[in-house]
Amino acid sequence: MTLHTAPRIPDPDAFYEALMEAHRALPAEESRRLDARLVLLLANQIGDQAVLMAAIAAARAAADRP
Amino acid sequence: MPSTYVNPRYAAPPPPASGREEAAVVIAGGGLVGLTAALDLARRGVRSVLLYEDDTVSHGSRAICFAKRTLEIYGRLGLGAKFLAKGVTWNTGRVYHQDREAYAFDLLPEEGHAYPAFVNLQQYYAEEWLVEACAATGLVDLRWKHRITGVAPRADGATLTVETAQGRYALDAQWVLAADGARSTIREAMALPFLGQVFRDRFLIADVVMHAPFPAERRFWFDPPFHPGQSVLLHKQPDDVWRIDFQLGWDADPEAEKDPARVEARVRQMLGPDMPFSLEWVSVYTFRCRRIETFRHGRVFFLGDSAHQVSPFGARGGNGGVQDADNLCWKLAAVLEGRAPDALLDSYDAERIPAADENIMNSTRSTDFITPKNDAARAYRDAVMDLSASYAFARPLVNSGRLSRPALLRDSPLSSPDAGAWDGGLPAGAPAADAPVIDAAGRAGWLLERIGADGGFTLLADTAQVEAPGIATLRLAPDALQDHSGLAAARYGMRPGDAVLLRPDQHIAARFRAGTATQAAIAAAHRRALGLAA
Ligand SMILES: Cc1cc2nc3c(=O)[nH]c(=O)nc-3n(C[C@H](O)[C@H](O)[C@H](O)COP(=O)(O)OP(=O)(O)OC[C@H]3O[C@@H](n4cnc5c(N)ncnc54)[C@H](O)[C@@H]3O)c2cc1C
């Protein structure tokens, strides 16, 4: 498996809305912890070490773009 | 404070009258690792002078968890039964989050090993037994209260400056084993820097005497109700002594935290109002994970804490150091006896630096989990703990310590490539696995008791046909040593006709499928394992 970077989420807006909703009432610290739980759940769902490493690298690199 | 142990006092010998002396092998520092090296060398017939600044063994209990591989090494050195008899055997670790169990692990989920995953024992007992065993060999010149103050390395050895109450002398050593601990005088004199990190956290280590009904398990709490926001570790030791580690955080005042009233209050919080206890020993630590760049410097070798240090959550400090001694001593003996070239000693670096890095990596990961470095790290740590309550997937991420495992010496220059196709079993470099055996006289015993016991190489095989000069063949067969449970064959992945060559330190040097175990092939692997060109 390789890291998918083409669109794959069937209803992006609904997913995004649910994500925002989960964070809406949370103070910063709890928000961060929620994200961490989410990342860990998704990482286990992927379950492929190489893809996880590629995703970490891609996330880091995206911040470097001008 | 200690009530269960009285440190023995050993007599300090006078310095040589001439103020100068020569010795072939000098061991600098007689802690756990220096004493182990002295005994290992003595078992191989090599004399040593051991210099020790104090006149007794370790003050207070430092190391308590002795790992299976260490116990096997002490088995080879003749002390294994003592560890089993006095120590507290345990195999299970349990991790709690707040008021519930998050995760449990069994470190030895199979039968058929002489030694358990761990035995807990106060370090001073181990050292006291090592001192007695060293003295009994007559080959270790134990010099209590002989403190090293300087070292001048040369191409053919090093001169140590030694201070005693009756004056100083110079000791010209051909070989020096620097086992003088984390504050190594020799390392400092040679200006060898440590590479690695210090963790910004403090831990209170309290040894408590009590008659507690807790099980002989390693118990670790994250954020327990009795010590909120921090972690706590509990271990059982002999003599009704219990080790409790309280994480304190970086801002704690190490002196104030040692105040007995304050420590008692913390312990009381944990144990509740009804458990009587008394304090045996208390100290406050900051932990480090670091090493020097190389462990061999000409004729000076660093081993144990002088070479590398780790935080104690994986019990990898002392156990790693004992493996250093195990690795170095047979090589030094072989070189001293002229059976191997000096180059064999370079493999000490090639084998033990990766081993130290593995210990440092594991200890660093655990310490990073226990002491998150920033808000993100804390959020992830807490997220793992949150998830572990409901989801099995998160439990292996909980890291309260990855406990000491022996180094596999994967890329050792002393190992030969597999002869024939091996699909399972232990690879070259791995420490030999134990298995129950029955000898020709019908006596039950253990395989490891017979490997390296004579100080030499061992060939494990089922037929007498495969024999090589200078190597003791250990024949596993119904008419010789019986592998009645089949565990030896299974663990080594051996089929009829196969052979496995083992080094004097019980690591695998080479393995041969049936038909490839020719005398020439075995001799070549033997030469390679001795650092001779194959
Ligand atoms: C709280 C705590 C818990 C631990 N728990 C564990 C555990 O459970 N399992 C484990 O494996 N490890 C554990 N360790 C680590 C373990 O104690 C060390 O790794 C081990 O003691 C290292 O042995 P060593 O011989 O290299 O050094 P040391 O034991 O420190 O011995 C060095 C010796 O050299 C002597 N010396 C120093 N300088 C000189 C000099 N100039 N001249 C002469 N002599 C000198 C010292 O007096 C000392 O006796 C723990 C450590 C601590 C602090």
XYZ file of C-alpha atoms and ligand atoms in Angstrom:
653
model
C 0.000 0.000 0.000
C 1.137 3.577 -0.601
C -0.167 6.808 0.876
C -3.311 7.895 -0.989
C -3.274 11.597 -1.785
C -6.060 11.700 -4.348
C -9.580 12.420 -2.929
C -11.207 9.337 -1.330
C -13.684 10.647 1.255
C -17.207 10.174 -0.181
C -18.757 13.217 1.488
C -15.922 15.574 2.430
C -18.138 18.348 3.760
C -20.083 16.049 6.037
C -16.849 14.532 7.386
C -15.396 17.976 7.996
C -18.552 19.137 9.710
C -18.528 16.129 12.035
C -14.906 16.818 12.890
C -15.653 20.469 13.715
C -18.662 19.450 15.714
C -16.556 17.089 17.830
C -14.232 19.972 18.715
C -16.799 22.751 19.017
C -17.290 22.973 22.755
C -13.830 21.842 23.800
C -11.098 23.894 25.452
C -7.757 23.800 23.609
C -6.223 21.076 25.759
C -9.125 18.672 25.385
C -9.343 19.453 21.701
C -5.759 18.426 21.282
C -6.373 15.203 23.181
C -9.410 14.428 21.025
C -7.299 14.870 17.898
C -4.673 12.615 19.370
C -7.248 9.890 20.024
C -8.514 10.294 16.488
C -5.035 10.057 14.961
C -4.339 6.898 16.941
C -7.633 5.282 15.932
C -7.047 6.103 12.276
C -3.435 4.964 12.446
C -4.525 1.575 13.715
C -7.155 1.425 10.984
C -4.394 1.910 8.404
C -2.139 -0.537 10.174
C 0.631 -0.275 7.595
C 3.939 0.995 8.994
C 5.227 2.357 5.689
C 2.020 4.282 5.008
C 2.030 5.707 8.528
C 5.610 6.881 8.117
C 4.768 8.381 4.721
C 1.763 10.166 6.251
C 3.899 11.641 9.047
C 6.432 12.841 6.469
C 3.686 14.283 4.241
C 2.094 16.109 7.186
C 5.450 17.621 8.137
C 6.313 18.592 4.584
C 2.959 20.292 3.979
C 3.827 22.917 6.610
C 7.063 23.787 4.815
C 5.355 24.882 1.576
C 5.322 28.608 0.929
C 18.263 3.482 57.684
C 18.719 -0.066 56.251
C 17.447 -2.714 58.641
C 17.513 -5.840 56.484
C 21.115 -5.685 55.276
C 24.462 -4.925 56.846
C 27.204 -4.038 54.399
C 30.230 -6.305 54.786
C 33.537 -4.494 55.337
C 36.592 -5.787 53.538
C 40.174 -5.181 54.613
C 42.174 -2.719 52.510
C 45.526 -4.174 51.417
C 48.618 -1.942 51.642
C 50.040 -0.378 48.468
C 53.199 -1.922 46.964
C 56.256 -0.757 48.911
C 58.139 0.319 45.781
C 55.353 2.687 44.710
C 55.193 1.013 41.310
C 53.792 -2.308 40.112
C 52.845 -4.190 36.959
C 49.740 -6.198 36.175
C 48.433 -7.880 33.054
C 44.744 -7.108 33.549
C 43.391 -4.374 35.802
C 39.692 -3.949 36.439
C 38.915 -0.398 37.462
C 35.845 -0.371 39.696
C 34.234 -3.309 41.450
C 30.549 -2.640 41.031
C 28.206 -5.155 39.492
C 29.947 -5.115 36.132
C 33.585 -5.002 37.259
C 33.030 -7.906 39.638
C 31.250 -9.891 36.922
C 34.180 -9.327 34.569
C 36.680 -10.367 37.258
C 34.806 -13.599 37.908
C 34.337 -14.366 34.212
C 38.065 -13.869 33.561
C 38.957 -15.970 36.608
C 36.708 -18.801 35.389
C 38.825 -18.708 32.219
C 42.021 -18.833 34.260
C 42.896 -15.156 33.762
C 44.221 -13.250 36.778
C 43.169 -9.676 37.427
C 43.742 -6.849 39.863
C 40.484 -5.208 40.877
C 40.627 -1.657 42.228
C 37.746 -0.386 44.274
C 37.468 2.986 45.993
C 35.259 1.742 48.827
C 35.601 -1.169 51.262
C 32.138 -2.607 50.736
C 29.505 -3.425 48.120
C 26.750 -1.141 46.792
C 25.201 1.136 49.418
C 21.451 0.857 49.302
C 19.607 -1.067 46.671
C 20.102 0.218 43.158
C 19.461 -2.469 40.551
C 16.796 -4.945 41.559
C 15.570 -6.544 38.321
C 17.940 -9.197 36.992
C 16.844 -10.370 33.554
C 16.813 -13.922 32.251
C 19.945 -13.471 30.147
C 21.848 -12.079 33.129
C 20.699 -15.042 35.214
C 21.941 -17.385 32.492
C 25.313 -15.625 32.552
C 25.452 -15.987 36.338
C 24.436 -19.598 35.802
C 27.511 -20.059 33.614
C 29.616 -18.370 36.303
C 28.227 -20.690 38.989
C 25.934 -18.272 40.842
C 22.592 -18.907 39.127
C 21.120 -21.096 41.869
C 21.777 -18.392 44.479
C 19.798 -15.837 42.469
C 16.886 -18.242 42.125
C 16.921 -19.206 45.797
C 17.106 -15.709 47.269
C 15.486 -13.592 44.545
C 11.811 -12.956 43.891
C 10.801 -14.561 40.594
C 8.372 -12.678 38.376
C 7.170 -12.810 34.784
C 4.136 -10.517 34.704
C 3.895 -6.759 34.395
C 0.659 -4.889 35.030
C -0.066 -1.299 34.056
C -2.805 0.785 35.638
C -4.347 4.061 34.553
C -5.986 6.037 37.340
C -8.033 3.387 39.157
C -8.226 0.647 36.541
C -5.937 -1.898 34.908
C -4.928 -0.810 31.397
C -2.594 -3.528 30.226
C -0.760 -6.634 31.389
C 2.114 -8.513 29.813
C 3.740 -11.882 30.404
C 7.445 -11.731 29.655
C 7.968 -15.477 29.512
C 4.795 -17.139 28.301
C 6.404 -20.564 27.738
C 7.880 -23.432 29.741
C 11.225 -25.087 29.407
C 13.714 -22.478 30.646
C 15.956 -22.809 33.709
C 15.496 -19.125 34.520
C 12.392 -16.903 34.643
C 11.969 -13.588 32.824
C 13.181 -11.776 35.932
C 14.415 -12.237 39.448
C 14.308 -9.264 41.797
C 17.261 -9.027 44.126
C 19.034 -6.160 45.834
C 22.228 -5.277 43.985
C 24.313 -5.600 47.174
C 23.531 -9.310 47.451
C 24.641 -9.899 43.870
C 27.843 -7.959 44.491
C 28.542 -9.720 47.793
C 28.228 -13.137 46.132
C 30.448 -12.010 43.291
C 33.092 -10.835 45.768
C 32.997 -14.207 47.552
C 33.172 -16.122 44.281
C 36.041 -13.948 42.997
C 37.978 -14.432 46.238
C 37.421 -18.205 46.098
C 39.063 -18.459 42.672
C 42.346 -17.131 44.086
C 42.833 -15.322 40.775
C 41.334 -11.937 41.632
C 43.483 -9.527 43.619
C 40.717 -7.514 45.320
C 42.052 -4.137 46.421
C 39.535 -2.333 48.596
C 40.096 1.352 49.240
C 42.412 1.669 46.255
C 41.072 4.670 44.386
C 42.093 5.498 40.843
C 42.925 9.157 40.389
C 44.517 9.188 36.967
C 45.266 7.206 33.849
C 47.941 7.505 31.196
C 47.100 5.261 28.222
C 49.949 3.841 26.121
C 50.020 1.728 22.992
C 50.786 -1.377 25.077
C 48.610 -0.635 28.110
C 47.977 2.151 30.579
C 49.429 3.419 33.816
C 46.920 4.049 36.552
C 47.585 6.321 39.496
C 46.113 4.721 42.605
C 45.550 6.368 46.003
C 45.365 4.450 49.253
C 45.321 5.512 52.901
C 49.027 4.612 53.060
C 50.038 6.505 49.959
C 49.828 6.439 46.213
C 51.364 4.139 43.606
C 51.546 3.660 39.864
C 50.065 0.518 38.376
C 51.311 -0.388 34.898
C 48.568 -2.429 33.296
C 48.717 -4.198 29.966
C 44.929 -4.154 29.750
C 42.392 -2.004 31.595
C 38.708 -2.750 31.984
C 37.159 0.566 33.017
C 34.085 -0.425 35.013
C 34.144 2.581 37.291
C 30.539 3.588 36.819
C 28.638 6.622 35.603
C 31.148 9.069 37.066
C 34.083 7.126 35.639
C 37.400 8.716 36.579
C 39.020 6.987 33.627
C 36.468 8.305 31.155
C 36.909 11.813 32.504
C 40.708 11.588 32.483
C 40.556 10.456 28.854
C 38.108 13.290 28.053
C 35.516 11.035 26.402
C 32.183 12.844 26.237
C 28.769 11.208 26.689
C 26.367 11.510 23.748
C 22.667 11.462 24.553
C 20.171 13.142 26.787
C 19.210 13.903 30.355
C 15.475 13.821 31.104
C 13.936 16.801 32.858
C 12.203 14.833 35.554
C 12.933 13.567 39.051
C 12.092 10.264 40.649
C 11.903 9.367 44.305
C 13.095 5.813 44.873
C 11.934 4.432 48.199
C 12.645 0.972 49.541
C 10.042 0.085 52.125
C 9.887 -2.869 54.530
C 6.398 -4.284 54.964
C 4.475 -7.550 55.064
C 2.301 -6.777 52.057
C 0.005 -9.226 50.292
C 0.747 -7.776 46.841
C 1.692 -10.259 44.123
C 5.224 -10.748 42.784
C 4.546 -8.679 39.671
C 5.818 -5.425 38.264
C 3.023 -2.919 38.850
C 3.041 0.484 37.193
C 0.463 3.258 37.611
C -0.142 6.237 35.385
C -1.920 9.049 37.223
C -3.138 6.953 40.185
C -5.534 8.464 42.758
C -2.769 8.220 45.414
C -0.219 10.193 43.348
C -2.219 12.236 40.827
C -0.673 13.461 37.601
C 2.485 11.353 38.001
C 3.499 7.712 37.712
C 4.378 5.094 40.325
C 6.212 1.767 40.019
C 6.099 -1.062 42.582
C 8.422 -4.079 42.774
C 8.803 -6.850 45.308
C 12.286 -7.675 46.620
C 13.525 -10.322 49.058
C 13.453 -9.694 52.838
C 9.967 -8.109 52.659
C 11.476 -5.068 50.975
C 9.409 -3.291 48.331
C 10.721 -0.816 45.812
C 8.451 2.158 45.088
C 9.395 4.736 42.433
C 7.422 7.974 42.592
C 7.655 10.313 39.628
C 8.001 13.842 41.010
C 8.386 16.157 38.035
C 11.263 18.489 37.233
C 10.281 21.198 39.705
C 10.556 18.947 42.754
C 13.257 19.855 45.274
C 15.447 16.741 45.534
C 16.626 17.492 49.078
C 13.202 18.307 50.494
C 11.760 15.188 48.846
C 14.166 12.958 50.778
C 12.794 14.131 54.112
C 11.551 10.885 55.730
C 8.309 12.458 56.957
C 7.518 13.564 53.423
C 8.386 10.179 51.917
C 6.302 8.394 54.545
C 3.340 10.597 53.701
C 3.619 9.633 50.026
C 3.896 5.938 50.845
C 0.984 6.216 53.274
C -1.154 7.755 50.514
C -0.408 4.752 48.382
C -0.795 1.981 50.947
C -3.697 3.379 52.941
C -3.859 3.960 56.707
C -3.623 0.340 57.903
C -0.418 -1.033 56.384
C 2.552 -0.834 58.769
C 5.832 -0.107 56.978
C 9.276 1.320 57.607
C 11.631 3.087 55.235
C 14.754 1.158 54.261
C 16.398 3.510 51.795
C 15.456 6.688 49.925
C 17.032 8.673 47.115
C 16.047 11.049 44.328
C 17.287 10.554 40.770
C 17.353 12.279 37.415
C 17.730 9.814 34.548
C 19.975 9.775 31.516
C 20.119 7.817 28.288
C 23.557 8.222 26.741
C 26.838 6.561 25.833
C 30.410 7.311 24.887
C 31.193 7.078 21.192
C 33.333 3.942 21.260
C 33.975 1.503 24.080
C 37.458 0.346 23.064
C 40.328 2.802 23.294
C 43.468 0.833 22.522
C 44.133 -1.263 25.606
C 41.369 0.404 27.648
C 37.818 -0.977 27.470
C 34.759 0.706 28.945
C 31.954 -1.470 30.221
C 28.775 -0.953 32.205
C 27.711 2.505 33.328
C 31.099 4.023 32.443
C 30.253 3.302 28.789
C 26.496 3.840 28.745
C 23.618 4.796 30.996
C 19.883 4.332 30.676
C 16.843 5.238 32.728
C 15.823 2.240 34.826
C 12.342 1.623 33.358
C 13.518 -1.263 31.226
C 16.013 -2.582 33.804
C 18.586 -2.310 31.053
C 21.479 -0.675 32.936
C 22.941 -3.443 35.028
C 21.670 -6.144 32.690
C 23.310 -4.412 29.734
C 26.555 -4.042 31.662
C 26.654 -7.724 32.634
C 26.306 -8.577 28.946
C 29.261 -6.271 28.206
C 31.391 -8.336 30.581
C 30.043 -11.580 29.099
C 30.972 -10.337 25.633
C 34.440 -9.011 26.416
C 35.940 -11.570 28.799
C 36.120 -14.639 26.542
C 37.664 -12.500 23.830
C 40.297 -11.043 26.135
C 41.104 -14.514 27.466
C 41.490 -15.851 23.918
C 43.821 -12.980 22.980
C 45.888 -13.354 26.164
C 46.290 -17.066 25.481
C 47.392 -16.347 21.925
C 44.422 -18.178 20.393
C 43.019 -15.056 18.766
C 44.420 -11.849 17.306
C 44.023 -8.423 18.857
C 41.433 -7.686 16.154
C 38.968 -9.966 17.976
C 38.723 -7.249 20.615
C 37.464 -4.743 18.038
C 34.325 -6.857 17.837
C 33.524 -5.718 21.382
C 32.649 -2.334 19.875
C 30.972 -3.875 16.843
C 28.732 -5.988 19.064
C 28.174 -3.960 22.203
C 27.645 -0.491 20.694
C 24.539 -1.630 18.767
C 23.422 -3.431 21.937
C 23.851 -0.234 23.972
C 21.965 1.698 21.294
C 19.096 -0.769 21.486
C 18.964 -0.315 25.264
C 19.179 3.456 24.919
C 16.464 3.495 22.247
C 14.063 1.430 24.337
C 14.763 3.302 27.557
C 14.422 6.651 25.791
C 11.067 5.694 24.292
C 9.755 4.596 27.689
C 11.025 7.704 29.421
C 9.489 9.902 26.712
C 6.139 8.200 27.319
C 6.381 8.473 31.111
C 7.765 12.039 31.016
C 6.130 13.786 28.019
C 8.429 16.501 26.686
C 5.770 19.000 25.589
C 2.012 19.528 25.377
C 1.634 17.439 22.226
C 3.502 14.528 23.785
C 1.295 14.759 26.848
C -1.859 14.858 24.725
C -0.802 11.707 22.869
C 0.202 9.926 26.053
C -3.146 10.743 27.635
C -4.949 9.769 24.430
C -3.261 6.355 24.496
C -4.339 5.888 28.105
C -7.927 7.010 27.311
C -8.192 4.573 24.413
C -6.585 1.666 26.239
C -9.613 1.441 28.521
C -11.902 0.315 25.689
C -9.706 -0.658 22.773
C -7.160 -3.437 22.687
C -5.194 -1.801 19.868
C -4.045 1.016 22.143
C -2.630 -1.234 24.869
C 0.648 -2.100 23.116
C 1.271 1.644 22.777
C 1.260 2.011 26.574
C 4.946 2.217 27.429
C 5.837 1.879 31.100
C 9.174 0.242 30.228
C 10.251 -2.297 27.624
C 12.075 -4.749 29.789
C 15.597 -5.906 29.154
C 16.049 -8.390 26.356
C 19.422 -9.752 25.320
C 21.123 -8.209 22.319
C 20.850 -10.298 19.154
C 24.206 -9.113 17.712
C 22.553 -9.060 14.306
C 25.388 -7.705 12.218
C 28.258 -9.216 14.133
C 31.499 -9.559 12.179
C 32.054 -12.807 14.090
C 28.941 -14.491 12.682
C 29.028 -16.635 9.547
C 26.243 -16.677 6.987
C 23.796 -19.569 7.267
C 24.958 -22.761 5.567
C 21.941 -24.116 3.753
C 18.446 -22.684 3.961
C 17.190 -21.866 7.472
C 13.635 -20.665 7.727
C 13.231 -20.526 11.500
C 15.075 -20.995 14.752
C 17.659 -18.689 16.233
C 19.859 -16.762 13.794
C 23.621 -16.313 14.127
C 24.362 -13.663 16.754
C 21.439 -14.605 18.982
C 22.082 -15.860 22.503
C 21.563 -19.592 22.828
C 18.100 -20.661 23.925
C 17.716 -22.904 26.918
C 15.812 -26.204 26.914
C 15.341 -29.062 29.348
C 17.595 -32.065 28.707
C 18.264 -35.494 30.214
C 21.818 -36.792 30.274
C 23.033 -40.321 29.577
C 22.773 -41.180 33.281
C 19.118 -40.117 33.310
C 19.660 -36.863 35.177
C 17.475 -33.913 34.228
C 19.220 -30.612 33.579
C 19.383 -27.668 31.223
C 20.992 -27.242 27.863
C 22.652 -23.935 28.748
C 24.535 -25.570 31.635
C 26.527 -27.415 29.015
C 27.291 -24.594 26.610
C 30.502 -22.686 27.251
C 30.934 -24.420 30.596
C 34.476 -25.425 29.607
C 35.231 -21.903 28.381
C 35.374 -22.923 24.745
C 33.247 -23.245 21.636
C 30.460 -25.817 21.461
C 29.002 -27.585 18.462
C 25.423 -28.653 18.945
C 24.686 -31.615 16.689
C 22.859 -34.913 16.673
C 25.535 -37.036 15.079
C 29.111 -37.694 16.107
C 30.211 -37.332 12.499
C 30.376 -33.569 12.647
C 33.393 -32.860 14.788
C 36.015 -30.178 14.580
C 39.288 -29.789 16.446
C 39.208 -27.369 19.373
C 35.439 -27.493 19.603
C 33.480 -29.575 22.100
C 30.651 -31.439 20.413
C 27.452 -31.555 22.433
C 25.486 -34.394 20.967
C 21.723 -34.128 21.243
C 20.530 -37.658 20.614
C 18.598 -40.402 22.398
C 21.870 -42.174 23.332
C 23.617 -38.963 24.461
C 21.985 -35.785 25.753
C 18.248 -36.180 25.254
C 16.084 -33.386 23.989
C 13.109 -35.298 25.399
C 10.644 -32.418 25.018
C 11.827 -31.506 21.518
C 12.158 -27.912 22.691
C 15.850 -27.641 21.826
C 15.278 -28.732 18.236
C 12.270 -26.434 17.957
C 14.006 -23.395 19.424
C 17.088 -23.770 17.251
C 15.058 -24.803 14.220
C 17.218 -27.934 13.926
C 16.397 -30.999 11.868
C 18.312 -34.284 11.824
C 21.898 -33.762 10.685
C 21.966 -30.012 11.368
C 24.600 -28.389 13.541
C 24.925 -25.086 15.422
C 28.245 -23.552 16.486
C 28.144 -21.628 19.770
C 30.683 -19.161 21.133
C 32.041 -19.293 24.682
C 29.542 -16.563 25.632
C 26.681 -18.784 24.434
C 25.920 -16.728 21.344
C 25.396 -18.486 18.042
C 28.351 -18.141 15.656
C 27.080 -20.200 12.730
C 24.548 -22.852 11.786
C 24.718 -25.611 9.251
C 21.994 -27.595 7.560
C 22.533 -31.321 7.231
C 25.275 -32.035 4.707
C 26.880 -28.594 4.997
C 28.439 -29.203 8.424
C 31.791 -30.288 7.059
C 34.922 -30.047 9.139
C 36.233 -27.332 6.828
C 33.050 -25.268 7.093
C 32.973 -25.547 10.878
C 36.659 -24.668 11.145
C 36.118 -21.603 8.938
C 33.231 -20.397 11.102
C 35.320 -21.038 14.202
C 38.196 -18.972 12.808
C 35.880 -16.174 11.871
C 34.344 -16.141 15.360
C 37.864 -15.799 16.774
C 38.573 -12.783 14.590
C 40.929 -14.735 12.318
C 40.508 -14.327 8.580
C 38.264 -17.221 7.551
C 17.442 3.478 41.290
C 18.127 2.585 40.313
C 17.499 1.416 39.926
C 18.110 0.566 39.027
N 17.466 -0.581 38.680
C 18.068 -1.432 37.849
C 17.481 -2.677 37.570
O 16.426 -3.013 38.109
N 18.123 -3.516 36.717
C 19.297 -3.169 36.143
O 19.831 -3.967 35.379
N 19.906 -2.006 36.403
C 19.326 -1.135 37.245
N 19.962 0.022 37.569
C 21.265 0.328 36.958
C 22.415 -0.395 37.657
O 22.417 -0.130 39.037
C 23.722 0.047 37.032
O 23.614 -0.041 35.643
C 24.881 -0.817 37.513
O 25.157 -0.602 38.868
C 26.126 -0.530 36.698
O 27.188 -1.281 37.202
P 28.664 -0.786 37.034
O 29.499 -1.829 37.675
O 28.900 -0.421 35.622
O 28.737 0.562 37.842
P 28.616 0.765 39.411
O 27.718 -0.229 40.008
O 28.314 2.197 39.612
O 30.060 0.444 39.943
C 31.162 1.270 39.702
C 32.131 1.036 40.802
O 33.365 1.687 40.540
C 33.840 2.246 41.705
N 34.646 3.403 41.348
C 34.218 4.540 40.764
N 35.248 5.385 40.598
C 36.331 4.760 41.085
C 37.697 5.143 41.214
N 38.134 6.331 40.802
N 38.555 4.257 41.763
C 38.128 3.040 42.176
N 36.841 2.648 42.104
C 35.962 3.492 41.559
C 32.591 2.660 42.468
O 32.838 2.707 43.849
C 31.620 1.589 42.108
O 31.589 0.563 43.034
C 19.365 0.904 38.480
C 19.999 2.062 38.880
C 19.406 2.896 39.791
C 20.114 4.122 40.219
